[in-house]
Amino acid sequence: MNWVEAIGYLGTALTITSSAMTTMIPLRILSILASVAVITYGILTGSLPVVLTEAIQIPFNTWRLYQMVKLVRDVEKAADGDLSLDWLKPFGTSRRFRAGEVLFRMGDPASEMYYVESGRFRIEERGIDIAPGAIVGELGMLSPGNVRTASVVCAEDGVALCVPYSEVKQLYYQNPEFGFYFLKLTSERLFQGTGQGARGAVAIPEPEVA
């Protein structure tokens, strides 16, 4: 086996290894390295189709890698003190609510959380207002039976970003580090809402426990 064949085998090995990865960041890195090795092999052997195929995949994998790394950094930054949840926007859908409209009621199945972008919402059973910048319903993903334990209505016309739990779970499975920082963020916001957080100067409405 000569060195050209060795490069080809290396590319094959990296491709197989990346296919076996369960987390996205290592998978993307290995996929990029595999493409570089295969492109090198294709150039040395004069196989243009191989070169073109891998050259197309490199920008795609690089962009996905950038997105995931940026997501983890944004969540880490939020968990360390910047409680902005703007990084959630690509994973949800903004919905406009009118005053008096019900987001969900106690006992309803819980399948999504809400990030308040504008307006004012209210947890009826507790008389707690949810202002812009707060999240509500995120703990329903962890509650037994995934049901709501309180009702939330729109008190003042506004917009809320609806993020399905399936999106949050997918992000967690793709990158466990995201799950760790998201759990840390959620816990900190809960403690701040009850007045027990270490950063008590930041005014965050109490999130719903559902």
GROMACS .gro file of C-alpha atoms in nm, residues 96-166:
model
   71
   96ARG     CA    1  -4.919   3.712   1.856
   97PHE     CA    2  -5.165   3.694   2.146
   98ARG     CA    3  -5.456   3.925   2.231
   99ALA     CA    4  -5.552   4.032   2.582
  100GLY     CA    5  -5.768   3.763   2.739
  101GLU     CA    6  -5.639   3.485   2.513
  102VAL     CA    7  -5.538   3.165   2.693
  103LEU     CA    8  -5.197   3.012   2.622
  104PHE     CA    9  -5.277   2.699   2.824
  105ARG     CA   10  -5.478   2.591   3.125
  106MET     CA   11  -5.403   2.380   3.430
  107GLY     CA   12  -5.412   2.012   3.341
  108ASP     CA   13  -5.342   2.065   2.971
  109PRO     CA   14  -5.071   1.849   2.812
  110ALA     CA   15  -4.738   2.036   2.805
  111SER     CA   16  -4.553   2.022   2.475
  112GLU     CA   17  -4.387   2.363   2.437
  113MET     CA   18  -4.245   2.653   2.629
  114TYR     CA   19  -4.284   3.026   2.565
  115TYR     CA   20  -4.036   3.310   2.555
  116VAL     CA   21  -4.216   3.644   2.602
  117GLU     CA   22  -4.097   3.895   2.343
  118SER     CA   23  -4.351   4.171   2.411
  119GLY     CA   24  -4.671   4.239   2.601
  120ARG     CA   25  -4.763   4.092   2.939
  121PHE     CA   26  -4.887   3.749   3.041
  122ARG     CA   27  -5.024   3.625   3.371
  123ILE     CA   28  -5.024   3.302   3.572
  124GLU     CA   29  -5.386   3.306   3.689
  125GLU     CA   30  -5.364   3.080   3.992
  126ARG     CA   31  -5.073   3.274   4.138
  127GLY     CA   32  -5.140   3.626   4.020
  128ILE     CA   33  -4.789   3.650   3.875
  129ASP     CA   34  -4.717   3.867   3.570
  130ILE     CA   35  -4.476   3.744   3.303
  131ALA     CA   36  -4.293   4.033   3.135
  132PRO     CA   37  -4.081   4.045   2.816
  133GLY     CA   38  -3.756   3.852   2.848
  134ALA     CA   39  -3.906   3.580   3.068
  135ILE     CA   40  -3.984   3.219   2.985
  136VAL     CA   41  -4.289   3.025   3.095
  137GLY     CA   42  -4.380   2.657   3.070
  138GLU     CA   43  -4.024   2.528   3.031
  139LEU     CA   44  -4.039   2.300   3.335
  140GLY     CA   45  -4.336   2.112   3.193
  141MET     CA   46  -4.081   1.917   2.994
  142LEU     CA   47  -3.949   1.774   3.323
  143SER     CA   48  -4.273   1.739   3.519
  144PRO     CA   49  -4.435   1.396   3.571
  145GLY     CA   50  -4.688   1.331   3.299
  146ASN     CA   51  -4.590   1.649   3.115
  147VAL     CA   52  -4.903   1.839   3.220
  148ARG     CA   53  -4.952   2.205   3.311
  149THR     CA   54  -4.992   2.284   3.679
  150ALA     CA   55  -5.113   2.642   3.622
  151SER     CA   56  -5.296   2.851   3.364
  152VAL     CA   57  -5.137   3.132   3.164
  153VAL     CA   58  -5.338   3.403   2.987
  154CYS     CA   59  -5.242   3.710   2.789
  155ALA     CA   60  -5.299   4.017   3.006
  156GLU     CA   61  -5.176   4.271   2.750
  157ASP     CA   62  -5.143   4.224   2.372
  158GLY     CA   63  -4.803   4.080   2.295
  159VAL     CA   64  -4.584   3.827   2.115
  160ALA     CA   65  -4.441   3.504   2.255
  161LEU     CA   66  -4.193   3.269   2.093
  162CYS     CA   67  -4.325   2.913   2.105
  163VAL     CA   68  -4.047   2.654   2.128
  164PRO     CA   69  -4.157   2.287   2.112
  165TYR     CA   70  -4.001   2.056   2.367
  166SER     CA   71  -3.901   1.835   2.073
   0.00000   0.00000   0.00000
